[in-house]
XYZ file of C-alpha atoms in Angstrom:
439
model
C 11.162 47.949 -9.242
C 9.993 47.908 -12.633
C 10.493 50.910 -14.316
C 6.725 50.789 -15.973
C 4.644 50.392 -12.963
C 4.153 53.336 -10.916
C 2.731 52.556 -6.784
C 0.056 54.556 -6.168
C -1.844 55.402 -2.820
C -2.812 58.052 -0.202
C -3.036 55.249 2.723
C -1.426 52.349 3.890
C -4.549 49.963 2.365
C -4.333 52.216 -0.692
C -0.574 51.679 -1.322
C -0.924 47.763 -0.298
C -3.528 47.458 -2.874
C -1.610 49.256 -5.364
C 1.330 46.737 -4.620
C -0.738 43.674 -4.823
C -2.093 44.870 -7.992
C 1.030 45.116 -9.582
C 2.176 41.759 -8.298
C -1.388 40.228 -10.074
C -1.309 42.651 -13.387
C 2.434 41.411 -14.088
C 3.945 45.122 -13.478
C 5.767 44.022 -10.205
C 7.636 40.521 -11.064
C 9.211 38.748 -8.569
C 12.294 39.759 -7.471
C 11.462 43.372 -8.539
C 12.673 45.590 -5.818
C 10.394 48.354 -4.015
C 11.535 51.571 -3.077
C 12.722 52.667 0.315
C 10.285 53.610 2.661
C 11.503 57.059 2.957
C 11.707 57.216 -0.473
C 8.081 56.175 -1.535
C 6.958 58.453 0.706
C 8.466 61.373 -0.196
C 7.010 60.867 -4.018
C 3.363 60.119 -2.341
C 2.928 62.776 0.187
C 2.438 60.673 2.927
C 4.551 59.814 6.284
C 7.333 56.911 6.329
C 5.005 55.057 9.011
C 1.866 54.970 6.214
C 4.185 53.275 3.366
C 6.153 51.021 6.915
C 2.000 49.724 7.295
C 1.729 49.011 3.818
C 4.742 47.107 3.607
C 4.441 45.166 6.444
C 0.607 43.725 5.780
C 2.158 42.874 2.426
C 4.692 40.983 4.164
C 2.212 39.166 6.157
C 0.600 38.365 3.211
C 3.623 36.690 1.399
C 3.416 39.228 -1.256
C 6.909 41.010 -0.130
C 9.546 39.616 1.276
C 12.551 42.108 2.955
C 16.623 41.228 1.906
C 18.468 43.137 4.856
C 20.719 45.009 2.351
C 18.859 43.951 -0.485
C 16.006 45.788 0.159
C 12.348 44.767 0.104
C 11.651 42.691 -3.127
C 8.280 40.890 -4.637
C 8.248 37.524 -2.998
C 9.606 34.638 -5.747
C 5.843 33.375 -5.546
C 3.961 36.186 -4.312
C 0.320 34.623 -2.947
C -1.442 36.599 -5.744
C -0.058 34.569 -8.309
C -0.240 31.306 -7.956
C 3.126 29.554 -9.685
C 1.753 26.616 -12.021
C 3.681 23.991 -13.660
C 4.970 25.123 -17.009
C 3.096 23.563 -20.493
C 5.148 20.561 -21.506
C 6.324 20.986 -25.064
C 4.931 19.036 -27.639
C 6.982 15.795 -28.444
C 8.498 15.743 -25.253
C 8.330 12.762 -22.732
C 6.927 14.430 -19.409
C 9.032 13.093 -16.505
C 8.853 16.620 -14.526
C 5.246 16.657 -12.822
C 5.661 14.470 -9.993
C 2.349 12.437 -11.144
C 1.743 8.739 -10.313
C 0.570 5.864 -13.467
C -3.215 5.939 -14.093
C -2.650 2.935 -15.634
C -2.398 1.818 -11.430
C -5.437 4.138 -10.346
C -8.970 2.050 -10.365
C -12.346 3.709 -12.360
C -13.754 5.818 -9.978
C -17.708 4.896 -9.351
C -18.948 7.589 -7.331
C -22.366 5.948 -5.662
C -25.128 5.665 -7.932
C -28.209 7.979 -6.068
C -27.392 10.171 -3.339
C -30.791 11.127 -1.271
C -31.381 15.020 -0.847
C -31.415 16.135 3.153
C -32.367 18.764 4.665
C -30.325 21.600 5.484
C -26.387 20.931 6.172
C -24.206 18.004 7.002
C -22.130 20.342 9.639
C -24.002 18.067 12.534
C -22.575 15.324 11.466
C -19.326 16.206 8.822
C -18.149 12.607 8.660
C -19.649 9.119 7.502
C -19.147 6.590 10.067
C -18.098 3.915 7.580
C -15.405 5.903 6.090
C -14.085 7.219 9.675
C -13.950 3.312 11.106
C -12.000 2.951 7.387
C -9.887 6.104 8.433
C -8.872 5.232 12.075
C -7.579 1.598 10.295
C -5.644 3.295 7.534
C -4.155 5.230 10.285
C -3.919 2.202 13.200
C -1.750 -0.243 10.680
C 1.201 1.445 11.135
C 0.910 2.164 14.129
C -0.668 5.875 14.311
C -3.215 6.812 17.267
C -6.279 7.061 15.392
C -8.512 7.980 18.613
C -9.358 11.491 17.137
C -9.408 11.583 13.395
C -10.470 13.529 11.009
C -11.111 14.804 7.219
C -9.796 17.319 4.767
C -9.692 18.818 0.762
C -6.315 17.007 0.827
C -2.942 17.417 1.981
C -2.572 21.377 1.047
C -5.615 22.293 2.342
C -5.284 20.365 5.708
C -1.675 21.675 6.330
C -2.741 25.948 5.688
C -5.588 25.164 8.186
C -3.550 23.680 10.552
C -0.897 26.467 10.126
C -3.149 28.740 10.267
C -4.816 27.972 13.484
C -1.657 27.671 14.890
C 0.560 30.392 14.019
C 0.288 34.109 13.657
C 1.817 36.148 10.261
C 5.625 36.086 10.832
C 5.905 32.687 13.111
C 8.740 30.496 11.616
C 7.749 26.478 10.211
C 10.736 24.563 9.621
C 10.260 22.530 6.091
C 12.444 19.872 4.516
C 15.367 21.683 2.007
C 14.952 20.254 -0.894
C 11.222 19.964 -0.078
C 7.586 19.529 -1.436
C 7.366 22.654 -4.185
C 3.570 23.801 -3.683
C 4.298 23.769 0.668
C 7.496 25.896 -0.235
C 5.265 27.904 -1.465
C 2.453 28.017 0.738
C 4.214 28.828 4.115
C 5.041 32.606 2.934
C 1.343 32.831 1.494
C 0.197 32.323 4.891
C 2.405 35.477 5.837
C 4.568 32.742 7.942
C 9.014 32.344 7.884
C 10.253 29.345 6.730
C 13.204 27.977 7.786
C 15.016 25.065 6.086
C 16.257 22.018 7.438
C 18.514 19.854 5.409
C 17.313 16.391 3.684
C 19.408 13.670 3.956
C 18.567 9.811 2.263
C 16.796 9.416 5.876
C 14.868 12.400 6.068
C 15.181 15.441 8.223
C 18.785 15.733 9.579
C 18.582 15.760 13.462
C 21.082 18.389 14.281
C 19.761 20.632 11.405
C 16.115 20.099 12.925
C 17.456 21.383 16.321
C 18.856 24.178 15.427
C 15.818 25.284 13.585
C 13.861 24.517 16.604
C 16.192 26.658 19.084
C 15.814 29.338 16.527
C 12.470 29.857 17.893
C 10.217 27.639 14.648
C 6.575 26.739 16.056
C 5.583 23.978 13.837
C 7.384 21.477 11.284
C 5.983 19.911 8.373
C 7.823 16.996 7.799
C 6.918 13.427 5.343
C 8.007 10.416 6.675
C 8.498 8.382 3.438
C 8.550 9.025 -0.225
C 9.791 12.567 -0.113
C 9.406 14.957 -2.545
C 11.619 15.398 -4.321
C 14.554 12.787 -2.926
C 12.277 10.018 -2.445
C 13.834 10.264 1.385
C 12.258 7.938 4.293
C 12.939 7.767 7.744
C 14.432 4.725 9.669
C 13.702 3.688 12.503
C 16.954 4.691 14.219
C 16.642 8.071 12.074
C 12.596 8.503 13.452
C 14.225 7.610 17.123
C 16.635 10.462 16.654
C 14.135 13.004 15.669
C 11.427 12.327 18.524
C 14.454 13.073 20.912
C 14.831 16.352 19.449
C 11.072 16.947 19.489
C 11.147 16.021 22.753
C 12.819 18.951 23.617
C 10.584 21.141 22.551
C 6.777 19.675 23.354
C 4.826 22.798 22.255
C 5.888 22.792 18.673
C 3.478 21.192 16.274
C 4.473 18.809 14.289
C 2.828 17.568 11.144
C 3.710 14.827 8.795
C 2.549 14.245 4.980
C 2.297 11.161 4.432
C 0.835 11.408 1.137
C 2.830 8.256 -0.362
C 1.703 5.624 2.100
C 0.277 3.280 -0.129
C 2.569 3.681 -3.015
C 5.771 4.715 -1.196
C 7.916 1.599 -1.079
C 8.909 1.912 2.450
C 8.065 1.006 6.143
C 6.156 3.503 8.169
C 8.663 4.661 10.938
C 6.605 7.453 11.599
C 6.362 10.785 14.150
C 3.219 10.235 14.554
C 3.278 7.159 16.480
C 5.445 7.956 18.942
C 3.664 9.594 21.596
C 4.133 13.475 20.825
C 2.279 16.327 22.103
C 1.065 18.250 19.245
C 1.015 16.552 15.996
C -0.945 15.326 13.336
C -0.614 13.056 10.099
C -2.087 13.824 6.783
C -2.532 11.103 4.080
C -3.901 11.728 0.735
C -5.592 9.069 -1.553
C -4.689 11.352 -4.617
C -1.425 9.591 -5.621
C -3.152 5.966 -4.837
C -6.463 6.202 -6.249
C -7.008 9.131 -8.372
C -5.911 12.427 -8.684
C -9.404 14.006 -8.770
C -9.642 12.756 -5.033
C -9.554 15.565 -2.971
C -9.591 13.991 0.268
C -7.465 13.370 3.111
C -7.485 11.605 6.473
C -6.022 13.573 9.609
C -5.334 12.138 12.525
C -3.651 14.215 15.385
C -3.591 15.420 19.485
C -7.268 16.275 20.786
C -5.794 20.189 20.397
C -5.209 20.395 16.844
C -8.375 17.941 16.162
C -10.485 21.033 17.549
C -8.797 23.699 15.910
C -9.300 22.121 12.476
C -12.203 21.454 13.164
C -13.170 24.531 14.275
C -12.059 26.514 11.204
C -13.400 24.011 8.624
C -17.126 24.773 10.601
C -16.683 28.360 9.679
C -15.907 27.326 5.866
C -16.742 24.917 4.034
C -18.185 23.119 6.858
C -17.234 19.549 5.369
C -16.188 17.514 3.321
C -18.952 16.360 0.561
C -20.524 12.957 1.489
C -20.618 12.013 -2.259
C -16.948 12.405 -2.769
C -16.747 10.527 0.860
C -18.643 7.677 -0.010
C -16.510 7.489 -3.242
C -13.246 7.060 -1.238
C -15.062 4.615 1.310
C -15.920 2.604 -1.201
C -12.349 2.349 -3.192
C -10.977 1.751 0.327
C -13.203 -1.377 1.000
C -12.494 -2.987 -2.386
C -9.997 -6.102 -2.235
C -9.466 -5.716 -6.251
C -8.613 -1.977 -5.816
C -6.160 -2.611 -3.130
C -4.547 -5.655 -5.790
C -4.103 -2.678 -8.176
C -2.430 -0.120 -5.665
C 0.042 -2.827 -4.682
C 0.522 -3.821 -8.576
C 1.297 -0.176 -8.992
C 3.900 0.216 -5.685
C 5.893 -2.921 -6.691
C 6.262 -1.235 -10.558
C 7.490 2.489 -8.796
C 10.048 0.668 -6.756
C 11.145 -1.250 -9.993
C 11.058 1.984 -12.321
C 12.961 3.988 -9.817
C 15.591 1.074 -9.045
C 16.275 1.053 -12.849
C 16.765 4.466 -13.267
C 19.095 5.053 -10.514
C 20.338 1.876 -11.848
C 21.287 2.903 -15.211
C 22.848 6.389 -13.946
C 24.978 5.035 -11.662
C 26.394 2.993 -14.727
C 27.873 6.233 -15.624
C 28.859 7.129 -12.139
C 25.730 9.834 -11.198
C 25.010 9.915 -8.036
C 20.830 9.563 -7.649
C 18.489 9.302 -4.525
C 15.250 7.866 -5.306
C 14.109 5.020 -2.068
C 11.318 5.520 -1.755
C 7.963 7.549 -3.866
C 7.693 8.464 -7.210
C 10.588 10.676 -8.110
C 14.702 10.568 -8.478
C 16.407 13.188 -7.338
C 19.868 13.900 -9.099
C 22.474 16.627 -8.254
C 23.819 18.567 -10.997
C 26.256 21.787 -11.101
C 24.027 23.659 -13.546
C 20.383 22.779 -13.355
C 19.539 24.942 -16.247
C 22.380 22.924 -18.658
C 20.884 19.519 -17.565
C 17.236 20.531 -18.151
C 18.147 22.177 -21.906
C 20.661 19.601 -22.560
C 17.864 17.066 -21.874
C 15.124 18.756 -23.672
C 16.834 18.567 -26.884
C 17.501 14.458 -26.548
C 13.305 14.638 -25.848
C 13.570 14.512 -22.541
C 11.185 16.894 -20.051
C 12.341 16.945 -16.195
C 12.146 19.805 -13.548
C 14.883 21.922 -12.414
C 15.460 21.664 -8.748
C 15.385 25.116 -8.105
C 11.868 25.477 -7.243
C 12.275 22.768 -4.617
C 15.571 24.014 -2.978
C 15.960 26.609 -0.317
C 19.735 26.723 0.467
C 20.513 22.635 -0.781
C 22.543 22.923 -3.668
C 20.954 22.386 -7.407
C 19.712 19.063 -8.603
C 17.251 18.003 -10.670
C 13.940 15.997 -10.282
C 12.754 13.188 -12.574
C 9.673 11.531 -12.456
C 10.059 7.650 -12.770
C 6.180 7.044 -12.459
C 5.882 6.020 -15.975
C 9.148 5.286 -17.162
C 9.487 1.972 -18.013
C 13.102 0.025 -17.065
C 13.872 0.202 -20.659
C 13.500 3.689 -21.462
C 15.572 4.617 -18.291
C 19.088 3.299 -20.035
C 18.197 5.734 -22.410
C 17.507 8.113 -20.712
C 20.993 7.856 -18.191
C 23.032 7.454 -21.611
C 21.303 10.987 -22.834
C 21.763 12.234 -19.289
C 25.322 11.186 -19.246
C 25.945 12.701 -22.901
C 24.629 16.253 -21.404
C 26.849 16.476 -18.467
C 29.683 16.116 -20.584
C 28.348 18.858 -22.818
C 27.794 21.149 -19.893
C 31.607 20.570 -18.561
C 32.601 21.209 -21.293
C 30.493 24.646 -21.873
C 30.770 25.355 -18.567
C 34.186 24.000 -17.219
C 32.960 21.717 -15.402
């Protein structure tokens, strides 16, 4: 624990609070270890069970996590402080956020009057036009689109769905390396996660069923373009999942399919093959704008009530202005000539990077999405190394559960050209790391 910050408290709420405003404040750090039970409460005055209480609602909400051995510790992203990207420095080229071209995303013309009604759109949450748009976005590759739905995009539609679902401390099995902002939303929702390894097809089968016999009620899974290996399943890969799943018909599953328009691959999807529980979210965020906060759910009648349920007790719906917005980008021939300008160029900007990398014999995954994933030793060398050539990429580490470190770059906007540079700089910093580091 810090040695500044001092918990406080005469009751369980009182020492929880105390915790959680340390976390906030910056006086507990993640990582920063908490005293023993017994201990705390021998310098409080209260009984082991009061600080045990404490502990454990901050564990349920992802606050603190517990190490066996290594003691109870602030989680790595506790819930009360968000983690946001870190400022790009000045005179560097961004290829670290993950974002798609604008120079592919159409003006957005939200409609030009919208008439005042009375009272609330709860009655009816969902324009017609943009639901029969929905359950065909949804029907071309083959999804059931009888029940559909809406949400504030892909986040927001998986926590309610978890949510519903699970109970603080159920396990979700999630893709290692997987999608950074759902690595850290599962243990903000209080819930376990427990990795399952990525391969170039996705989710590896055996890894998947051993999470599931481990006792894991829901997996979050995306078909195609995954972040951050650009993974996608085949058809023979999606076969060999759905017989695992099989095996295990009351786990929800739920699939993020937020590159579908811009992903560069088929859609072998979960979601069309006749599970139990499931649902698929797509996002028009990386296709049309990233002010879009909208998504299109379809899923089992089950989950469609359950989400729906919740979102009547919150924020009810999802605004018909920013609704009729997407309808109308969906409808629009020219807009769609723009998204499939910009998919062709990703493919092509990815190709050439892993390209020009494998010229100097590094390995790269990158089929399908936005992003190349690239295994290093030391992901701290590469990422230094690179920033000094003028080069700004992520560190895998916030991706990565157990996988072993890599680093993600952002091809988006990196034109064919720039990516020979860019594999001769990344070349020229591996050999400066082996050489710092031995190799």
């Amino acid at each position: 624990m810090a040695a500044q910050y001092a918990i406080e408290g005469a009751t369980a709420k009182g020492i929880a609070a105390s915790v959680e405003r340390g976390v906030s404040e910056g006086g507990l750090a993640p990582g920063d270890a908490l005293p023993p039970v017994r201990r705390l409460a021998d310098e409080l005055g209260v009984s082991p069970g009061t600080v045990a209480t404490a502990y454990k609602e901050l564990r349920q909400r992802g606050l603190i996590v517990t190490r066996g051995r290594g003691g109870t510790v602030v989680a790595d992203v506790p819930s009360v402080a968000s983690r946001r990207p870190p400022r790009v420095p000045a005179g560097l080229v961004d290829l670290a956020g993950g974002h798609p071209d604008p120079a592919f995303h159409p003006v957005l013309r939200p409609p030009a009057s919208v008439a005042p009604v009375y009272g609330s759109h709860r009655a009816a949450p969902r324009l017609a036009h943009l639901e029969a748009l929905t359950r065909a976005w949804f029907e071309r590759d083959g999804v059931p689109a009888e029940h559909v739905t809406f949400a504030h995009g892909a986040l927001d539609c998986i926590a309610r769905l978890l949510s519903t679902e699970l109970r603080p401390g159920d396990a979700v099995a999630v893709e290692d390396p997987g999608f950074h902002h759902l690595l850290d939303l599962v243990p903000a929702l209080g819930l376990r996660m427990v990795p399952v390894t990525v391969d170039g097809e996705g989710l590896v089968p055996e890894a998947l069923r051993a999470a599931l016999r481990g006792g894991v009620r829901a997996v979050v899974c995306s078909p195609r373009g995954q972040c951050p290996t650009g993974a996608f399943f085949t058809r023979a890969r999606r076969d060999e999942l759905v017989a695992v799943l099989r095996e295990f018909p009351e786990v929800l599953v739920v699939e993020d399919d937020h590159n579908a328009e811009v992903g560069g691959a088929a859609a072998y999807t979960l979601a069309a093959a006749g599970l139990d529980r499931w649902a698929q979210v797509r996002t028009v965020s990386k296709h049309l704008g990233i002010d879009l906060r909208w998504a299109g759910v379809a899923c089992d009648a089950v989950t469609l009530a359950r989400h729906d349920g919740r979102m009547l007790m919150t924020s009810g719906w999802v605004s018909h202005v920013l609704q009729e917005t997407v309808a109308g980008l969906l409808a629009d021939a020219a807009v769609r000539d723009l998204v499939a300008a910009g998919e062709a160029a990703y493919a092509e900007r990815r190709a050439a990077l892993i390209g020009a990398l494998g010229a100097y014999r590094i390995r790269a995954m990158g089929s399908s999405g936005l992003n190349v994933w690239v295994p290093v030793r030391d992901e701290s060398a590469v990422v230094n190394g690179l920033r000094t050539q003028g080069w700004w990429v992520a560190a895998g580490a916030r991706f990565r559960i157990a996988a072993p470190p890599a680093v993600r770059i952002t091809t988006a906007t990196l034109a064919p050209a720039d990516a020979v540079r860019l594999a001769a700089d990344f070349a020229e910093v591996l050999g400066d790391a082996q050489a710092t580091y031995g190799g």
